[in-house]
Amino acid sequence: METSKFFSRIENLELVEGYKKTYKNFDEVLPTLLPRKGWWLDQLFQYQGFWLSTFALRGSMLINDHFNTQPTDIIVATSPKCGTTWLRALVFSIFNRSSFDFSDHPLSKSNPQELVRFLEGCIHVEGSTSFIDGFPSPRLLSTHLPYSLFPQRMTDDTSGCRFVYICRDPKDVFISKWHFANKLRPKDLPPITLDEAFDSFCKGVSHYGPFWDHVLGYWKASLESPKKVLFLKYEDVKKQPWDRVRKVAEFLGVPFSLEEENNKIVEEIVKLCSFENMSKQEVNKNETRNSERPISNADFFRKGEVGDWVNHLPPQMVETLDQITEKKLQGTGFNFH
Ligand code: A3P
C-alpha cells in the first residue's frame, strides 16, 4: 500500500506522526548503508551486521518503533530456506489441535503462510504494524529477522512473547536458496550461477545473511533464555519428528495429555505436516506467479530432504563451506550435526 493512503486511513494523529518519523528515519538511513546486488532483482543493504532488502529493513524499523507485542505472541523465526513452511505448519497444527479435524484441516486448504503470517511481509504490504493488533490472540507470526534486530521489549525475559527457531545445514540451505533465487529471477535475466551465488553466500551477502550470524544469534538467545527461544534443527525434526513435536508443544505451554498421546495426535500432526502430505495438497501445487506475487506456493516445496547438497556441490565448495562453518562456530558450543 502507498504510504500516503495508509496515513490517510489512520485517524489517530499522534500515531500518524509516529509513523512519519519512522519513514523519515528509514529514508535518511538507507543512503548511508552499504549496498550489494541481491540474488534476484532487489538490492541488499548492510544494516546492523545483516544484509536486508528494503522491505525487511523498513519492517524492522517499524517493528522497533510501533509493534505492540503481546505476552502470548508466538514467533516462528528462521533464516530463509531452513524450514519456515514446515515449522509454520507444525506450530499452527500443534496450537490448534483441538479446533480442527485432521481429515478436514485448514492446512489442506491453505498454505502455511496464510495461517502463520509473515511479520515483515505483512508490514510491507500494509505499511504499518497497527493491523496486526487486531489478530486474535495468541498471534502466530513468522519472521526472518535476526534476533538482535528485535526491540528489547520483545527479547526481554519478562515480555512473554516466544520465538521458535529452526536452522539447517548451511550446505542444504545454500542449495535450496540458489534454486529458489532462480525461480524468483525475472525471466529476462539469466539464472544466477552456482559460482556467483556461492561467492555471495560465503561472504554473508544473502537475504538476512550472514547465515551463520543469524543462527548464532538465536542459538545464544536460546541458551540465555530457554523459556523464550526454542532452538531446533531441521535434521533433528526429520529424524525424530514425534519427539520434536512434543518439545514444541511443551515449550508453547500446551503439552500433549495422556489421552492425546493415546489417540495418536502427535503422529497425526507429524503426518499432516510432512513434506509428502503437504506438497501434494492442491493449494501447495499452485504455481501462479505474477508481478505482485513473484513466488508461488509450489516454490516452497522442492525436495524436502537432508543432504541434497551432495547432488550439486563440487568437493571444493563443500570444503570451503565446511571451513567457514567451523571457523564461525568455534567456541560457541554449537554445531550442525
Ligand atoms: P529444499 O529446497 O531443500 O527442498 P522455507 O520454508 O524456509 O522457505 O524452506 C524451504 C525448504 O523446506 C525447501 O527445501 C522445501 O522443500 C522444504 N520443505 C517445505 N515443506 C517441508 C516439509 N513439510 N517438511 C520438510 N521440508 C519441507
mmCIF file of C-alpha atoms and ligand atoms in Angstrom:
data_model
loop_
_atom_site.group_PDB
_atom_site.id
_atom_site.type_symbol
_atom_site.label_atom_id
_atom_site.label_comp_id
_atom_site.label_asym_id
_atom_site.label_seq_id
_atom_site.Cartn_x
_atom_site.Cartn_y
_atom_site.Cartn_z
ATOM 1 C CA MET A 1 0.000 0.000 0.000
ATOM 2 C CA GLU A 2 1.168 3.528 -0.736
ATOM 3 C CA THR A 3 2.327 5.274 2.395
ATOM 4 C CA SER A 4 0.098 8.308 1.804
ATOM 5 C CA LYS A 5 -3.002 6.095 1.520
ATOM 6 C CA PHE A 6 -2.031 4.321 4.693
ATOM 7 C CA PHE A 7 -1.594 7.582 6.594
ATOM 8 C CA SER A 8 -4.978 8.817 5.438
ATOM 9 C CA ARG A 9 -6.603 5.679 6.887
ATOM 10 C CA ILE A 10 -5.296 6.249 10.401
ATOM 11 C CA GLU A 11 -7.370 8.636 12.435
ATOM 12 C CA ASN A 12 -5.064 8.911 15.438
ATOM 13 C CA LEU A 13 -2.844 11.898 14.602
ATOM 14 C CA GLU A 14 -0.201 11.021 17.153
ATOM 15 C CA LEU A 15 0.162 7.610 15.561
ATOM 16 C CA VAL A 16 0.443 9.139 12.088
ATOM 17 C CA GLU A 17 3.206 11.446 13.296
ATOM 18 C CA GLY A 18 5.000 8.467 14.865
ATOM 19 C CA TYR A 19 4.882 6.505 11.618
ATOM 20 C CA LYS A 20 6.012 9.519 9.596
ATOM 21 C CA LYS A 21 9.032 9.758 11.868
ATOM 22 C CA THR A 22 9.952 6.115 11.228
ATOM 23 C CA TYR A 23 9.553 6.510 7.465
ATOM 24 C CA LYS A 24 11.699 9.652 7.573
ATOM 25 C CA ASN A 25 14.326 7.797 9.583
ATOM 26 C CA PHE A 26 14.272 4.983 7.005
ATOM 27 C CA ASP A 27 14.724 7.486 4.139
ATOM 28 C CA GLU A 28 17.676 9.031 5.954
ATOM 29 C CA VAL A 29 19.365 5.784 6.982
ATOM 30 C CA LEU A 30 19.062 3.939 3.644
ATOM 31 C CA PRO A 31 21.557 6.057 1.640
ATOM 32 C CA THR A 32 24.159 5.646 4.404
ATOM 33 C CA LEU A 33 24.122 1.826 4.155
ATOM 34 C CA LEU A 34 26.472 -0.327 2.103
ATOM 35 C CA PRO A 35 24.510 -1.802 -0.857
ATOM 36 C CA ARG A 36 25.083 -5.105 -2.662
ATOM 37 C CA LYS A 37 23.336 -6.857 -5.518
ATOM 38 C CA GLY A 38 20.639 -9.274 -4.281
ATOM 39 C CA TRP A 39 20.131 -12.776 -5.696
ATOM 40 C CA TRP A 40 17.165 -11.734 -7.811
ATOM 41 C CA LEU A 41 16.165 -8.142 -8.555
ATOM 42 C CA ASP A 42 16.337 -6.314 -5.284
ATOM 43 C CA GLN A 43 19.360 -4.816 -3.596
ATOM 44 C CA LEU A 44 20.531 -5.765 -0.146
ATOM 45 C CA PHE A 45 21.764 -3.265 2.428
ATOM 46 C CA GLN A 46 24.060 -3.938 5.350
ATOM 47 C CA TYR A 47 22.224 -2.921 8.493
ATOM 48 C CA GLN A 48 23.487 -3.661 11.987
ATOM 49 C CA GLY A 49 25.577 -6.536 10.669
ATOM 50 C CA PHE A 50 22.919 -8.135 8.428
ATOM 51 C CA TRP A 51 22.044 -7.920 4.725
ATOM 52 C CA LEU A 52 18.429 -6.845 4.351
ATOM 53 C CA SER A 53 16.187 -5.898 1.455
ATOM 54 C CA THR A 54 14.488 -2.522 1.794
ATOM 55 C CA PHE A 55 11.233 -4.117 2.876
ATOM 56 C CA ALA A 56 12.902 -6.108 5.638
ATOM 57 C CA LEU A 57 14.792 -3.039 6.782
ATOM 58 C CA ARG A 58 11.678 -0.852 6.884
ATOM 59 C CA GLY A 59 9.808 -3.718 8.556
ATOM 60 C CA SER A 60 12.460 -3.966 11.233
ATOM 61 C CA MET A 61 12.312 -0.219 11.885
ATOM 62 C CA LEU A 62 8.519 -0.238 12.070
ATOM 63 C CA ILE A 63 8.560 -3.188 14.448
ATOM 64 C CA ASN A 64 11.075 -1.424 16.652
ATOM 65 C CA ASP A 65 9.096 1.802 16.799
ATOM 66 C CA HIS A 66 5.489 0.612 16.723
ATOM 67 C CA PHE A 67 4.851 -3.102 17.130
ATOM 68 C CA ASN A 68 2.668 -3.764 20.170
ATOM 69 C CA THR A 69 3.955 -7.074 21.379
ATOM 70 C CA GLN A 70 1.665 -9.280 23.454
ATOM 71 C CA PRO A 71 2.830 -11.783 26.057
ATOM 72 C CA THR A 72 1.049 -14.543 24.149
ATOM 73 C CA ASP A 73 2.765 -13.845 20.800
ATOM 74 C CA ILE A 74 4.461 -16.833 19.200
ATOM 75 C CA ILE A 75 7.005 -16.081 16.538
ATOM 76 C CA VAL A 76 8.298 -18.689 14.125
ATOM 77 C CA ALA A 77 11.778 -17.451 13.282
ATOM 78 C CA THR A 78 14.053 -18.754 10.547
ATOM 79 C CA SER A 79 16.770 -17.846 8.151
ATOM 80 C CA PRO A 80 15.193 -18.352 4.706
ATOM 81 C CA LYS A 81 15.098 -21.938 3.369
ATOM 82 C CA CYS A 82 15.645 -23.573 6.746
ATOM 83 C CA GLY A 83 12.126 -24.993 7.026
ATOM 84 C CA THR A 84 9.876 -21.990 7.626
ATOM 85 C CA THR A 85 6.938 -23.583 5.808
ATOM 86 C CA TRP A 86 7.266 -26.781 7.800
ATOM 87 C CA LEU A 87 7.646 -25.070 11.168
ATOM 88 C CA ARG A 88 4.689 -22.781 10.465
ATOM 89 C CA ALA A 89 2.577 -25.856 9.746
ATOM 90 C CA LEU A 90 3.793 -27.648 12.867
ATOM 91 C CA VAL A 91 3.245 -24.701 15.201
ATOM 92 C CA PHE A 92 -0.201 -23.984 13.739
ATOM 93 C CA SER A 93 -1.349 -27.589 13.996
ATOM 94 C CA ILE A 94 0.119 -28.113 17.475
ATOM 95 C CA PHE A 95 -1.522 -24.986 18.783
ATOM 96 C CA ASN A 96 -4.897 -25.521 17.158
ATOM 97 C CA ARG A 97 -5.096 -29.299 17.508
ATOM 98 C CA SER A 98 -8.408 -29.323 19.324
ATOM 99 C CA SER A 99 -10.062 -26.858 16.959
ATOM 100 C CA PHE A 100 -9.889 -28.864 13.746
ATOM 101 C CA ASP A 101 -10.473 -32.333 12.440
ATOM 102 C CA PHE A 102 -7.354 -33.813 10.843
ATOM 103 C CA SER A 103 -9.395 -35.081 7.912
ATOM 104 C CA ASP A 104 -10.639 -31.570 7.129
ATOM 105 C CA HIS A 105 -7.818 -29.347 8.283
ATOM 106 C CA PRO A 106 -7.017 -25.728 7.264
ATOM 107 C CA LEU A 107 -3.570 -26.981 6.209
ATOM 108 C CA SER A 108 -5.236 -28.998 3.455
ATOM 109 C CA LYS A 109 -6.765 -25.823 2.032
ATOM 110 C CA SER A 110 -4.262 -23.083 2.837
ATOM 111 C CA ASN A 111 -0.547 -22.709 2.508
ATOM 112 C CA PRO A 112 1.017 -22.313 5.985
ATOM 113 C CA GLN A 113 1.962 -18.725 5.192
ATOM 114 C CA GLU A 114 -1.739 -17.826 5.203
ATOM 115 C CA LEU A 115 -2.136 -19.322 8.669
ATOM 116 C CA VAL A 116 1.052 -18.004 10.267
ATOM 117 C CA ARG A 117 1.526 -14.581 8.743
ATOM 118 C CA PHE A 118 4.918 -13.240 7.704
ATOM 119 C CA LEU A 119 5.543 -10.296 10.006
ATOM 120 C CA GLU A 120 7.773 -8.065 7.889
ATOM 121 C CA GLY A 121 5.936 -9.108 4.697
ATOM 122 C CA CYS A 122 2.550 -8.038 6.111
ATOM 123 C CA ILE A 123 4.038 -4.805 7.378
ATOM 124 C CA HIS A 124 5.407 -4.139 3.899
ATOM 125 C CA VAL A 125 2.002 -4.652 2.283
ATOM 126 C CA GLU A 126 0.044 -2.697 4.899
ATOM 127 C CA GLY A 127 2.637 -0.018 5.588
ATOM 128 C CA SER A 128 2.108 -0.298 9.331
ATOM 129 C CA THR A 129 2.141 -2.693 12.245
ATOM 130 C CA SER A 130 -1.242 -1.488 13.531
ATOM 131 C CA PHE A 131 -3.359 -4.015 11.658
ATOM 132 C CA ILE A 132 -1.592 -6.867 13.486
ATOM 133 C CA ASP A 133 -3.068 -5.520 16.729
ATOM 134 C CA GLY A 134 -6.393 -6.904 15.551
ATOM 135 C CA PHE A 135 -5.213 -10.504 15.073
ATOM 136 C CA PRO A 136 -6.831 -12.894 17.561
ATOM 137 C CA SER A 137 -4.658 -13.940 20.471
ATOM 138 C CA PRO A 138 -2.429 -15.915 20.651
ATOM 139 C CA ARG A 139 -0.973 -14.436 17.496
ATOM 140 C CA LEU A 140 1.090 -16.855 15.431
ATOM 141 C CA LEU A 141 3.552 -14.878 13.327
ATOM 142 C CA SER A 142 6.699 -15.627 11.406
ATOM 143 C CA THR A 143 9.866 -13.698 10.667
ATOM 144 C CA HIS A 144 13.257 -13.963 9.024
ATOM 145 C CA LEU A 145 14.670 -11.058 11.018
ATOM 146 C CA PRO A 146 17.749 -11.745 13.146
ATOM 147 C CA TYR A 147 17.168 -11.866 16.893
ATOM 148 C CA SER A 148 19.392 -8.846 17.534
ATOM 149 C CA LEU A 149 17.120 -6.634 15.417
ATOM 150 C CA PHE A 150 14.115 -7.129 17.678
ATOM 151 C CA PRO A 151 13.461 -4.483 20.323
ATOM 152 C CA GLN A 152 14.274 -5.236 23.919
ATOM 153 C CA ARG A 153 10.612 -5.169 24.851
ATOM 154 C CA MET A 154 10.264 -8.357 22.758
ATOM 155 C CA THR A 155 13.500 -10.082 23.714
ATOM 156 C CA ASP A 156 13.323 -9.283 27.440
ATOM 157 C CA ASP A 157 12.732 -12.360 29.551
ATOM 158 C CA THR A 158 9.746 -10.622 31.107
ATOM 159 C CA SER A 159 7.952 -9.803 27.835
ATOM 160 C CA GLY A 160 6.379 -13.239 27.490
ATOM 161 C CA CYS A 161 6.430 -13.443 23.697
ATOM 162 C CA ARG A 162 8.205 -16.581 22.471
ATOM 163 C CA PHE A 163 10.338 -17.496 19.475
ATOM 164 C CA VAL A 164 10.566 -20.951 17.892
ATOM 165 C CA TYR A 165 13.620 -21.098 15.627
ATOM 166 C CA ILE A 166 14.746 -23.719 13.133
ATOM 167 C CA CYS A 167 18.142 -23.905 11.438
ATOM 168 C CA ARG A 168 19.626 -26.257 8.879
ATOM 169 C CA ASP A 169 22.963 -27.421 7.492
ATOM 170 C CA PRO A 170 24.372 -24.438 5.553
ATOM 171 C CA LYS A 171 25.159 -26.615 2.525
ATOM 172 C CA ASP A 172 21.485 -27.582 2.158
ATOM 173 C CA VAL A 173 20.404 -24.007 2.881
ATOM 174 C CA PHE A 174 22.668 -22.705 0.155
ATOM 175 C CA ILE A 175 21.401 -25.176 -2.457
ATOM 176 C CA SER A 176 17.788 -24.517 -1.513
ATOM 177 C CA LYS A 177 18.346 -20.759 -1.699
ATOM 178 C CA TRP A 178 20.064 -21.000 -5.056
ATOM 179 C CA HIS A 179 17.163 -22.920 -6.586
ATOM 180 C CA PHE A 180 14.659 -20.541 -5.012
ATOM 181 C CA ALA A 181 16.506 -17.449 -6.266
ATOM 182 C CA ASN A 182 16.438 -18.764 -9.798
ATOM 183 C CA LYS A 183 12.689 -19.271 -9.581
ATOM 184 C CA LEU A 184 12.310 -15.687 -8.426
ATOM 185 C CA ARG A 185 14.568 -14.109 -11.004
ATOM 186 C CA PRO A 186 12.723 -12.351 -13.818
ATOM 187 C CA LYS A 187 12.708 -14.418 -16.991
ATOM 188 C CA ASP A 188 14.654 -11.757 -18.917
ATOM 189 C CA LEU A 189 17.635 -12.181 -16.565
ATOM 190 C CA PRO A 190 19.991 -15.142 -16.884
ATOM 191 C CA PRO A 191 19.925 -17.535 -13.906
ATOM 192 C CA ILE A 192 22.310 -16.766 -11.062
ATOM 193 C CA THR A 193 25.156 -19.253 -11.448
ATOM 194 C CA LEU A 194 26.178 -21.614 -8.679
ATOM 195 C CA ASP A 195 29.573 -19.858 -8.512
ATOM 196 C CA GLU A 196 28.071 -16.397 -8.230
ATOM 197 C CA ALA A 197 25.582 -17.434 -5.559
ATOM 198 C CA PHE A 198 28.265 -19.363 -3.669
ATOM 199 C CA ASP A 199 30.590 -16.402 -3.573
ATOM 200 C CA SER A 200 27.813 -14.167 -2.170
ATOM 201 C CA PHE A 201 26.658 -16.755 0.373
ATOM 202 C CA CYS A 202 30.191 -17.295 1.683
ATOM 203 C CA LYS A 203 30.628 -13.539 2.071
ATOM 204 C CA GLY A 204 27.392 -13.441 4.033
ATOM 205 C CA VAL A 205 25.617 -11.492 1.307
ATOM 206 C CA SER A 206 22.239 -13.179 1.039
ATOM 207 C CA HIS A 207 18.799 -12.229 2.342
ATOM 208 C CA TYR A 208 19.058 -11.835 6.133
ATOM 209 C CA GLY A 209 22.679 -13.079 5.975
ATOM 210 C CA PRO A 210 25.320 -13.779 7.086
ATOM 211 C CA PHE A 211 23.587 -17.115 7.601
ATOM 212 C CA TRP A 212 25.901 -18.204 10.451
ATOM 213 C CA ASP A 213 25.411 -14.974 12.422
ATOM 214 C CA HIS A 214 21.646 -15.386 12.104
ATOM 215 C CA VAL A 215 21.818 -18.900 13.544
ATOM 216 C CA LEU A 216 24.217 -17.946 16.326
ATOM 217 C CA GLY A 217 22.057 -15.014 17.416
ATOM 218 C CA TYR A 218 19.113 -17.324 18.110
ATOM 219 C CA TRP A 219 21.380 -20.085 19.454
ATOM 220 C CA LYS A 220 22.849 -17.774 22.094
ATOM 221 C CA ALA A 221 19.406 -16.415 22.962
ATOM 222 C CA SER A 222 18.114 -19.980 23.403
ATOM 223 C CA LEU A 223 20.924 -20.697 25.872
ATOM 224 C CA GLU A 224 20.394 -17.471 27.789
ATOM 225 C CA SER A 225 16.599 -17.594 27.738
ATOM 226 C CA PRO A 226 15.415 -21.159 27.152
ATOM 227 C CA LYS A 227 11.842 -20.239 28.030
ATOM 228 C CA LYS A 228 11.822 -17.518 25.396
ATOM 229 C CA VAL A 229 13.635 -19.154 22.484
ATOM 230 C CA LEU A 230 13.329 -22.764 21.394
ATOM 231 C CA PHE A 231 16.085 -23.780 19.011
ATOM 232 C CA LEU A 232 15.519 -26.657 16.563
ATOM 233 C CA LYS A 233 17.487 -28.250 13.757
ATOM 234 C CA TYR A 234 15.792 -29.306 10.513
ATOM 235 C CA GLU A 235 17.746 -32.566 10.511
ATOM 236 C CA ASP A 236 16.575 -33.446 14.048
ATOM 237 C CA VAL A 237 12.956 -32.775 13.162
ATOM 238 C CA LYS A 238 13.338 -35.038 10.128
ATOM 239 C CA LYS A 239 14.911 -37.794 12.218
ATOM 240 C CA GLN A 240 12.698 -37.562 15.298
ATOM 241 C CA PRO A 241 9.589 -35.607 14.325
ATOM 242 C CA TRP A 242 7.405 -37.009 17.149
ATOM 243 C CA ASP A 243 9.917 -36.080 19.784
ATOM 244 C CA ARG A 244 10.336 -32.553 18.402
ATOM 245 C CA VAL A 245 6.580 -32.019 18.108
ATOM 246 C CA ARG A 246 6.257 -32.867 21.812
ATOM 247 C CA LYS A 247 9.104 -30.491 22.610
ATOM 248 C CA VAL A 248 7.465 -27.619 20.704
ATOM 249 C CA ALA A 249 4.140 -28.279 22.428
ATOM 250 C CA GLU A 250 5.787 -28.204 25.857
ATOM 251 C CA PHE A 251 7.656 -25.024 25.017
ATOM 252 C CA LEU A 252 4.428 -23.372 23.885
ATOM 253 C CA GLY A 253 2.778 -24.371 27.147
ATOM 254 C CA VAL A 254 0.380 -26.841 25.526
ATOM 255 C CA PRO A 255 1.885 -30.301 26.262
ATOM 256 C CA PHE A 256 0.099 -33.391 24.997
ATOM 257 C CA SER A 257 -2.179 -35.083 27.506
ATOM 258 C CA LEU A 258 -2.170 -38.824 28.054
ATOM 259 C CA GLU A 259 -5.474 -39.000 26.216
ATOM 260 C CA GLU A 260 -3.998 -37.171 23.217
ATOM 261 C CA GLU A 261 -0.982 -39.487 23.264
ATOM 262 C CA ASN A 262 -3.305 -42.491 23.335
ATOM 263 C CA ASN A 263 -5.276 -41.021 20.438
ATOM 264 C CA LYS A 264 -2.040 -40.665 18.447
ATOM 265 C CA ILE A 265 -2.439 -36.911 17.992
ATOM 266 C CA VAL A 266 1.337 -36.411 17.785
ATOM 267 C CA GLU A 267 1.502 -38.900 14.919
ATOM 268 C CA GLU A 268 -1.428 -37.164 13.173
ATOM 269 C CA ILE A 269 0.375 -33.816 13.359
ATOM 270 C CA VAL A 270 3.624 -35.269 12.035
ATOM 271 C CA LYS A 271 1.765 -36.885 9.119
ATOM 272 C CA LEU A 272 -0.269 -33.775 8.350
ATOM 273 C CA CYS A 273 2.828 -31.542 8.215
ATOM 274 C CA SER A 274 5.096 -33.958 6.394
ATOM 275 C CA PHE A 275 6.602 -32.903 3.080
ATOM 276 C CA GLU A 276 4.877 -35.839 1.390
ATOM 277 C CA ASN A 277 1.440 -34.767 2.587
ATOM 278 C CA MET A 278 1.789 -31.017 2.258
ATOM 279 C CA SER A 279 3.400 -30.980 -1.171
ATOM 280 C CA LYS A 280 0.532 -32.995 -2.651
ATOM 281 C CA GLN A 281 -2.221 -30.610 -1.477
ATOM 282 C CA GLU A 282 -3.787 -28.733 -4.405
ATOM 283 C CA VAL A 283 -3.188 -25.377 -2.706
ATOM 284 C CA ASN A 284 0.533 -26.102 -2.493
ATOM 285 C CA LYS A 285 0.763 -27.188 -6.110
ATOM 286 C CA ASN A 286 -0.332 -23.738 -7.214
ATOM 287 C CA GLU A 287 2.372 -22.272 -9.433
ATOM 288 C CA THR A 288 0.759 -18.887 -10.073
ATOM 289 C CA ARG A 289 3.306 -16.098 -10.141
ATOM 290 C CA ASN A 290 2.871 -12.503 -11.216
ATOM 291 C CA SER A 291 4.482 -9.135 -10.581
ATOM 292 C CA GLU A 292 2.544 -8.714 -7.345
ATOM 293 C CA ARG A 293 3.235 -12.247 -6.209
ATOM 294 C CA PRO A 294 6.517 -13.381 -7.690
ATOM 295 C CA ILE A 295 6.624 -16.520 -5.515
ATOM 296 C CA SER A 296 4.102 -19.331 -5.915
ATOM 297 C CA ASN A 297 3.051 -21.766 -3.185
ATOM 298 C CA ALA A 298 4.704 -24.596 -5.113
ATOM 299 C CA ASP A 299 8.065 -22.830 -4.871
ATOM 300 C CA PHE A 300 8.199 -23.623 -1.157
ATOM 301 C CA PHE A 301 8.207 -27.368 -1.805
ATOM 302 C CA ARG A 302 11.215 -28.671 -3.687
ATOM 303 C CA LYS A 303 12.716 -31.888 -2.271
ATOM 304 C CA GLY A 304 12.484 -31.514 1.491
ATOM 305 C CA GLU A 305 15.465 -33.798 2.045
ATOM 306 C CA VAL A 306 18.559 -33.786 4.219
ATOM 307 C CA GLY A 307 21.821 -33.750 2.278
ATOM 308 C CA ASP A 308 20.636 -32.839 -1.232
ATOM 309 C CA TRP A 309 23.791 -30.682 -1.455
ATOM 310 C CA VAL A 310 25.628 -33.878 -2.434
ATOM 311 C CA ASN A 311 23.939 -33.668 -5.830
ATOM 312 C CA HIS A 312 25.029 -30.096 -6.525
ATOM 313 C CA LEU A 313 28.176 -29.023 -4.676
ATOM 314 C CA PRO A 314 31.633 -29.873 -6.016
ATOM 315 C CA PRO A 315 34.189 -31.006 -3.361
ATOM 316 C CA GLN A 316 35.977 -27.648 -3.366
ATOM 317 C CA MET A 317 32.784 -25.790 -2.439
ATOM 318 C CA VAL A 318 31.979 -28.349 0.251
ATOM 319 C CA GLU A 319 35.406 -27.840 1.775
ATOM 320 C CA THR A 320 35.126 -24.058 1.660
ATOM 321 C CA LEU A 321 31.673 -24.020 3.257
ATOM 322 C CA ASP A 322 32.701 -26.503 5.940
ATOM 323 C CA GLN A 323 35.747 -24.401 6.763
ATOM 324 C CA ILE A 324 33.706 -21.214 7.068
ATOM 325 C CA THR A 325 31.202 -23.022 9.255
ATOM 326 C CA GLU A 326 33.907 -24.450 11.506
ATOM 327 C CA LYS A 327 35.519 -21.039 11.932
ATOM 328 C CA LYS A 328 32.239 -19.262 12.611
ATOM 329 C CA LEU A 329 31.088 -21.825 15.175
ATOM 330 C CA GLN A 330 34.379 -22.141 17.013
ATOM 331 C CA GLY A 331 33.887 -21.698 20.747
ATOM 332 C CA THR A 332 30.122 -21.297 20.507
ATOM 333 C CA GLY A 333 29.229 -24.815 21.666
ATOM 334 C CA PHE A 334 27.044 -25.199 18.591
ATOM 335 C CA ASN A 335 27.362 -27.479 15.584
ATOM 336 C CA PHE A 336 25.090 -28.501 12.733
ATOM 337 C CA HIS A 337 25.416 -32.288 13.326
HETATM 338 P P1 A3P B 1 14.628 -27.860 -0.331
HETATM 339 O O1 A3P B 1 14.799 -26.723 -1.278
HETATM 340 O O2 A3P B 1 15.935 -28.390 0.160
HETATM 341 O O3 A3P B 1 13.748 -28.932 -0.839
HETATM 342 P P2 A3P B 1 11.427 -22.412 3.695
HETATM 343 O O4 A3P B 1 10.079 -22.944 4.032
HETATM 344 O O5 A3P B 1 12.184 -21.866 4.867
HETATM 345 O O6 A3P B 1 11.395 -21.498 2.532
HETATM 346 O O7 A3P B 1 12.312 -23.672 3.294
HETATM 347 C C1 A3P B 1 12.047 -24.372 2.134
HETATM 348 C C2 A3P B 1 12.730 -25.720 2.241
HETATM 349 O O8 A3P B 1 11.976 -26.553 3.150
HETATM 350 C C3 A3P B 1 12.745 -26.444 0.921
HETATM 351 O O9 A3P B 1 13.896 -27.279 0.976
HETATM 352 C C4 A3P B 1 11.439 -27.236 0.994
HETATM 353 O O10 A3P B 1 11.376 -28.306 0.098
HETATM 354 C C5 A3P B 1 11.476 -27.690 2.449
HETATM 355 N N1 A3P B 1 10.158 -28.022 2.976
HETATM 356 C C6 A3P B 1 8.956 -27.443 2.725
HETATM 357 N N2 A3P B 1 7.976 -28.038 3.403
HETATM 358 C C7 A3P B 1 8.553 -29.049 4.096
HETATM 359 C C8 A3P B 1 8.044 -30.049 4.981
HETATM 360 N N3 A3P B 1 6.745 -30.131 5.252
HETATM 361 N N4 A3P B 1 8.920 -30.915 5.526
HETATM 362 C C9 A3P B 1 10.233 -30.847 5.251
HETATM 363 N N5 A3P B 1 10.780 -29.925 4.406
HETATM 364 C C10 A3P B 1 9.952 -29.039 3.843
#
